[in-house]
mmCIF file of C-alpha atoms in Angstrom:
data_model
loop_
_atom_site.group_PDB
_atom_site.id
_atom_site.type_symbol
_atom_site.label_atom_id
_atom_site.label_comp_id
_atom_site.label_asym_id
_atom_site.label_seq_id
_atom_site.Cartn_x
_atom_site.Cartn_y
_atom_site.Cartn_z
ATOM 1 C CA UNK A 1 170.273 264.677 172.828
ATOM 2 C CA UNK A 2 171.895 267.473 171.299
ATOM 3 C CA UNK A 3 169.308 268.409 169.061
ATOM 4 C CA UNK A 4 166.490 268.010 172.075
ATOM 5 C CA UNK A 5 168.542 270.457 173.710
ATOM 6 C CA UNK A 6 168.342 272.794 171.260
ATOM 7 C CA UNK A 7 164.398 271.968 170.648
ATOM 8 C CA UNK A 8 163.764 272.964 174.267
ATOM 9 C CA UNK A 9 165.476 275.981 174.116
ATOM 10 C CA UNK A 10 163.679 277.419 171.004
ATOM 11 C CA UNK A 11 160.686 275.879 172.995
ATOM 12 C CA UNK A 12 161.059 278.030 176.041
ATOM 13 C CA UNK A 13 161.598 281.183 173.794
ATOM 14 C CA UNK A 14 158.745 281.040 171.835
ATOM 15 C CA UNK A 15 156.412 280.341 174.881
ATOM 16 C CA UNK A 16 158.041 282.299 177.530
ATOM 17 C CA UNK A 17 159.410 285.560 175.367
ATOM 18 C CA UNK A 18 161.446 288.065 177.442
ATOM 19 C CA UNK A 19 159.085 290.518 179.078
ATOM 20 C CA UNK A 20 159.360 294.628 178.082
ATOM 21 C CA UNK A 21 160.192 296.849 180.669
ATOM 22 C CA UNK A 22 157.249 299.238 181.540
ATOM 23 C CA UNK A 23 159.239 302.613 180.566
ATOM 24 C CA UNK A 24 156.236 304.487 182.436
ATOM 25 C CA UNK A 25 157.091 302.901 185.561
ATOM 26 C CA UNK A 26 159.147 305.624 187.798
ATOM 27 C CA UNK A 27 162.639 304.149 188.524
ATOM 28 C CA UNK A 28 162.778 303.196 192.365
ATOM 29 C CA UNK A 29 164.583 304.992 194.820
ATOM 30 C CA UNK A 30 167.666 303.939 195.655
ATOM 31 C CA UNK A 31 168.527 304.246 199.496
ATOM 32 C CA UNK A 32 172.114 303.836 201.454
ATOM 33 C CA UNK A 33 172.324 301.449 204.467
ATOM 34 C CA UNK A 34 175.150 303.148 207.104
ATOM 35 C CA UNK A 35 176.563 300.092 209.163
ATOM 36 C CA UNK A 36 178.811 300.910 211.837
ATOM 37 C CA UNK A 37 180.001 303.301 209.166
ATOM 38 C CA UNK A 38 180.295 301.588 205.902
ATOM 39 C CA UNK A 39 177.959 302.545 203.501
ATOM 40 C CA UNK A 40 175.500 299.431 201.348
ATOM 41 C CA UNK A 41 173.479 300.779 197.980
ATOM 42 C CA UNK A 42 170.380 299.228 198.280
ATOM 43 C CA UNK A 43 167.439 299.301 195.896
ATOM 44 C CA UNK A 44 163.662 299.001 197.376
ATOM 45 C CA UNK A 45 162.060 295.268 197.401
ATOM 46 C CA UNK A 46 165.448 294.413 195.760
ATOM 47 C CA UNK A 47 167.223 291.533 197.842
ATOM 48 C CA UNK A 48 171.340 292.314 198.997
ATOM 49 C CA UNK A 49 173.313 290.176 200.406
ATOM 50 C CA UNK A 50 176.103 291.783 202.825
ATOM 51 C CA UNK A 51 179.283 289.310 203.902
ATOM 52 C CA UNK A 52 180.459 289.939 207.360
ATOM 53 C CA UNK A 53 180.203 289.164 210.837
ATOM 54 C CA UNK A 54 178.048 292.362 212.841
ATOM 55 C CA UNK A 55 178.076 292.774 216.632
ATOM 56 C CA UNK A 56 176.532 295.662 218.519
ATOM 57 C CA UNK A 57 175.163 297.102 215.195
ATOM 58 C CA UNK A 58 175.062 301.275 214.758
ATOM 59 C CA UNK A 59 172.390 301.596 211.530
ATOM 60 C CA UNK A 60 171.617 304.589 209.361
ATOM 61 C CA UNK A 61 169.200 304.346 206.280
ATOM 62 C CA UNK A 62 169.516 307.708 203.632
ATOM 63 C CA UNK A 63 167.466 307.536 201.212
ATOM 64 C CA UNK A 64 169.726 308.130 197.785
ATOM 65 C CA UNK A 65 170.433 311.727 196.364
ATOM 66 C CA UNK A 66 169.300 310.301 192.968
ATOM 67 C CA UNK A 67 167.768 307.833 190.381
ATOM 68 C CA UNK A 68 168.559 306.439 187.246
ATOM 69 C CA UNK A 69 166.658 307.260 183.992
ATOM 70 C CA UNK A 70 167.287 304.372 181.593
ATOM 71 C CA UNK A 71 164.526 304.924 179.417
ATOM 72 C CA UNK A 72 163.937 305.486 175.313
ATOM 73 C CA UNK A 73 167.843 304.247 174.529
ATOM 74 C CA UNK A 74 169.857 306.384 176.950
ATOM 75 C CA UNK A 75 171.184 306.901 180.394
ATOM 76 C CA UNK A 76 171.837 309.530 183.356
ATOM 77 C CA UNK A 77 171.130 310.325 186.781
ATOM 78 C CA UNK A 78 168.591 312.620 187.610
ATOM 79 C CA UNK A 79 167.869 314.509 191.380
ATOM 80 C CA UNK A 80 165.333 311.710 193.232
ATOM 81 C CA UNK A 81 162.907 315.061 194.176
ATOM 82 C CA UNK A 82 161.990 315.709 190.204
ATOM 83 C CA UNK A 83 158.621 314.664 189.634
ATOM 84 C CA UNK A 84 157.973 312.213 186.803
ATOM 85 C CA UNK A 85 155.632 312.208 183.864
ATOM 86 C CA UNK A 86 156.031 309.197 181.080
ATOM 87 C CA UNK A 87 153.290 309.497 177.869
ATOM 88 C CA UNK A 88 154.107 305.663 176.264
ATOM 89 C CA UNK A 89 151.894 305.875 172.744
ATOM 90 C CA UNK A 90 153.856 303.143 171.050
ATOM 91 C CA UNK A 91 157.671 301.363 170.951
ATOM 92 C CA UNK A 92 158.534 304.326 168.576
ATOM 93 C CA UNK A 93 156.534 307.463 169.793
ATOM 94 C CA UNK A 94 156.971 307.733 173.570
ATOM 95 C CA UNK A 95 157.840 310.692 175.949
ATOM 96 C CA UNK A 96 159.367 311.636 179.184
ATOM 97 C CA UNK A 97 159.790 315.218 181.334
ATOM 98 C CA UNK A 98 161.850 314.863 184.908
ATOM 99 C CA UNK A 99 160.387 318.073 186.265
ATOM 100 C CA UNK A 100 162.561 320.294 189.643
ATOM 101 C CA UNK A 101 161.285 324.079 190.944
ATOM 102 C CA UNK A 102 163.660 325.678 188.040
ATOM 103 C CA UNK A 103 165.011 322.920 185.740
ATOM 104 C CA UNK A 104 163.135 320.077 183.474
ATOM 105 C CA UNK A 105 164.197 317.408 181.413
ATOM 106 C CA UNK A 106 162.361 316.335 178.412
ATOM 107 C CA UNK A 107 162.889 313.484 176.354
ATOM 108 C CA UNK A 108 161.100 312.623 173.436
ATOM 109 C CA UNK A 109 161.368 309.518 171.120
ATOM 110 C CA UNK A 110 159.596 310.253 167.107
ATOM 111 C CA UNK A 111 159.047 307.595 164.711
ATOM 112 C CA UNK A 112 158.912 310.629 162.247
ATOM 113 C CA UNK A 113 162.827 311.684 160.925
ATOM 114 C CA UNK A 114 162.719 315.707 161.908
ATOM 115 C CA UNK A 115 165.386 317.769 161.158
ATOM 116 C CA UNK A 116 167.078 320.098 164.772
ATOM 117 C CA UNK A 117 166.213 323.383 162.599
ATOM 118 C CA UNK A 118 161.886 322.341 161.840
ATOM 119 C CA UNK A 119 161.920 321.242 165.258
ATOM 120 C CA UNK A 120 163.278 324.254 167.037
ATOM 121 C CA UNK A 121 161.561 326.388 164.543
ATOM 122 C CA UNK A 122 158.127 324.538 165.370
ATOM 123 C CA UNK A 123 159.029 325.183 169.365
ATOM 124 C CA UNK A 124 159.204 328.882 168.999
ATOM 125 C CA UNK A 125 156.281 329.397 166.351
ATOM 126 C CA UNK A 126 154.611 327.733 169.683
ATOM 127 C CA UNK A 127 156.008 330.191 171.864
ATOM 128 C CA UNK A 128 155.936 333.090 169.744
ATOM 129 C CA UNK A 129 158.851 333.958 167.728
ATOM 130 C CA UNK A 130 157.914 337.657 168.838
ATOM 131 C CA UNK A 131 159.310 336.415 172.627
ATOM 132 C CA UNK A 132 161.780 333.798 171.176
ATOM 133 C CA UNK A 133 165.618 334.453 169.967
ATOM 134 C CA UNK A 134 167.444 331.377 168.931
ATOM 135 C CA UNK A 135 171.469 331.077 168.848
ATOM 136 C CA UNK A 136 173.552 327.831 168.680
ATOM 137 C CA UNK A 137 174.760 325.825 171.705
ATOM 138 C CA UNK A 138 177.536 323.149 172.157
ATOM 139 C CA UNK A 139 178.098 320.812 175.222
ATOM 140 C CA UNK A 140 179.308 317.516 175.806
ATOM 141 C CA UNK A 141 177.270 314.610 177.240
ATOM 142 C CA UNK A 142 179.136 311.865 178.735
ATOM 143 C CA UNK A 143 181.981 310.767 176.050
ATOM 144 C CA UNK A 144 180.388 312.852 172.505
ATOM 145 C CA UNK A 145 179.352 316.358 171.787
ATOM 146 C CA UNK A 146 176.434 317.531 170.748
ATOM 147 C CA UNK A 147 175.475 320.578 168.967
ATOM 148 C CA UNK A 148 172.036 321.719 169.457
ATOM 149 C CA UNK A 149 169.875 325.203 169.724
ATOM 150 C CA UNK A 150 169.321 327.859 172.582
ATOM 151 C CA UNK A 151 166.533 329.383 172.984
ATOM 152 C CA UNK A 152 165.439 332.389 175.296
ATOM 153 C CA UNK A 153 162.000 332.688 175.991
ATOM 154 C CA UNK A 154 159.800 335.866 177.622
ATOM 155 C CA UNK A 155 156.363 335.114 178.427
ATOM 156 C CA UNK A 156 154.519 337.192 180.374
ATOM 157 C CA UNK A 157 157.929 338.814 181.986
ATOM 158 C CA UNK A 158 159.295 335.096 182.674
ATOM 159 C CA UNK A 159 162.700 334.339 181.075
ATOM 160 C CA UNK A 160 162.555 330.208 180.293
ATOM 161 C CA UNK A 161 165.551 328.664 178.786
ATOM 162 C CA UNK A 162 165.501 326.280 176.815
ATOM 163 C CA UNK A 163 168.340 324.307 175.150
ATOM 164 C CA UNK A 164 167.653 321.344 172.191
ATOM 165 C CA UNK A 165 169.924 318.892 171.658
ATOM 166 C CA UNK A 166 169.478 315.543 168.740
ATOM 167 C CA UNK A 167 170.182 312.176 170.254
ATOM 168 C CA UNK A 168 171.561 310.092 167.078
ATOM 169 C CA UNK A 169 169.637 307.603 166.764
ATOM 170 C CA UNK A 170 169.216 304.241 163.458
ATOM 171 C CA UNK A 171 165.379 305.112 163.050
ATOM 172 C CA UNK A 172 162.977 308.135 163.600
ATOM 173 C CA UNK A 173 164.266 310.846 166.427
ATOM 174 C CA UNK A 174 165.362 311.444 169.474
ATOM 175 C CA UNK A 175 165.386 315.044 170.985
ATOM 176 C CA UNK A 176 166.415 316.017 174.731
ATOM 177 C CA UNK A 177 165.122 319.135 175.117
ATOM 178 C CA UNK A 178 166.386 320.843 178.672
ATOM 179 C CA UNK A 179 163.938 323.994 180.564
ATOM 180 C CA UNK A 180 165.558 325.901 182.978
ATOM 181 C CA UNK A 181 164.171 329.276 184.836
ATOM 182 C CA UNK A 182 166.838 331.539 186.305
ATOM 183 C CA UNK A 183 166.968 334.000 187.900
ATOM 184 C CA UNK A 184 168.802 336.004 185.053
ATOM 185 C CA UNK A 185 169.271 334.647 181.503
ATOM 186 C CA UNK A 186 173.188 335.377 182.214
ATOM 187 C CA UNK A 187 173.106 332.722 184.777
ATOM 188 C CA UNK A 188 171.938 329.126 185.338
ATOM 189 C CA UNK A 189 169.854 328.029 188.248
ATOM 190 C CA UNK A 190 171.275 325.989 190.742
ATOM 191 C CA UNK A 191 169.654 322.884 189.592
ATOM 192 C CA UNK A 192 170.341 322.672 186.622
ATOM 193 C CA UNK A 193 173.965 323.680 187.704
ATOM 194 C CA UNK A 194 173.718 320.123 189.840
ATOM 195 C CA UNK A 195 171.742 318.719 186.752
ATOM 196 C CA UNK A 196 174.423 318.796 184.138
ATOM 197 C CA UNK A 197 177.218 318.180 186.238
ATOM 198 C CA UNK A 198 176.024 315.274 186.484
ATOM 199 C CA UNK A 199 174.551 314.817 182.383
ATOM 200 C CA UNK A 200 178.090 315.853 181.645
ATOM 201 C CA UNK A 201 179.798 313.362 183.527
ATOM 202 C CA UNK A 202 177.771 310.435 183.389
ATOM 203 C CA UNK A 203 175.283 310.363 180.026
ATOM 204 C CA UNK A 204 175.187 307.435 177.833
ATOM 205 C CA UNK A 205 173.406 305.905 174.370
ATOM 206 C CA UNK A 206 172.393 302.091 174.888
ATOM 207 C CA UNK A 207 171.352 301.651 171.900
#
């Protein structure tokens, strides 16, 4: 019986394997039901059930601030207006960009080992190292920190800034490259003020 058991099991496995998620599928939005005051996370088409006994209900549905990028072996919480772009060649080439008004988020996944200085090097023969300067950077991301590049761009009297950061990683790489446009390469723009607030606090590696 044992042994069956065990048979069936392997059985089911090898007929019915665990599906992939589709990481080019936008994560949903989450919303926040308001009854009589007390707020309910909900997720669209996702069932929840809520305990309690409700008499002459007062309802208010927001529709949540953000959504969560769990994509390529990391984690955060990104502003719910960005627009989305995924680009899914393979299980070990794949990219993603969150795009705002000022501030992106780029996220790229390499079968190919590359080293922070070919890459950043690469970027700014691409930009033109004429309009490019290139200085270190340090920040911390959730519970590590990372060391990465800075680079200020000029094209075509636009100041882009760009900061590249290495997400360790067993196999390949794993860059997180971060655009912002201020007003002023002395200051940050308010998103991605709000954006790394929340990078800061909440980042994570799954695997």
């Amino acid at each position: 019986m044992k042994y069956s058991h065990l048979f069936f099991v392997s059985f089911l496995t090898l007929v019915f394997p665990l599906l992939a998620i589709d990481e080019s599928r936008e994560p949903n939005v989450q919303y926040t039901l308001q009854i009589n005051g007390k707020d309910y996370d909900l997720i669209a088409d996702i069932p929840k059930k809520i305990n309690g006994n409700f008499q002459n209900l007062n309802l208010l549905l927001k529709a949540g601030k953000w959504k969560e990028f769990a994509y390529g072996g990391i984690q955060f919480s990104y502003l719910a207006s960005f627009t989305w772009e995924a680009d899914i060649q393979s299980d070990s080439d794949k990219s993603w960009v969150l795009s705002g008004n000022d501030f992106k988020i780029m996220y790229f996944v390499l079968s190919e080992a590359i080293t922070i200085e070919d890459y950043t090097n690469a970027f700014a023969d691409r930009m033109g190292k004429e309009n490019t300067q290139i200085f270190d950077v340090e920040d911390r991301f959730g519970n590590a920190t990372y060391t990465g590049k800075k680079l200020f761009v000029k094209i075509s009297g636009v100041d882009l800034v760009y900061e590249i950061y290495l997400i360790p990683t067993k196999e390949g790489t794993r860059i997180l490259t971060l655009q912002d446009a201020p007003e002023s390469t002395d200051k940050s723009s308010p998103e991605k003020i709000q954006m790394m607030e929340q990078i800061r606090k909440q980042f994570t590696i799954l695997k």
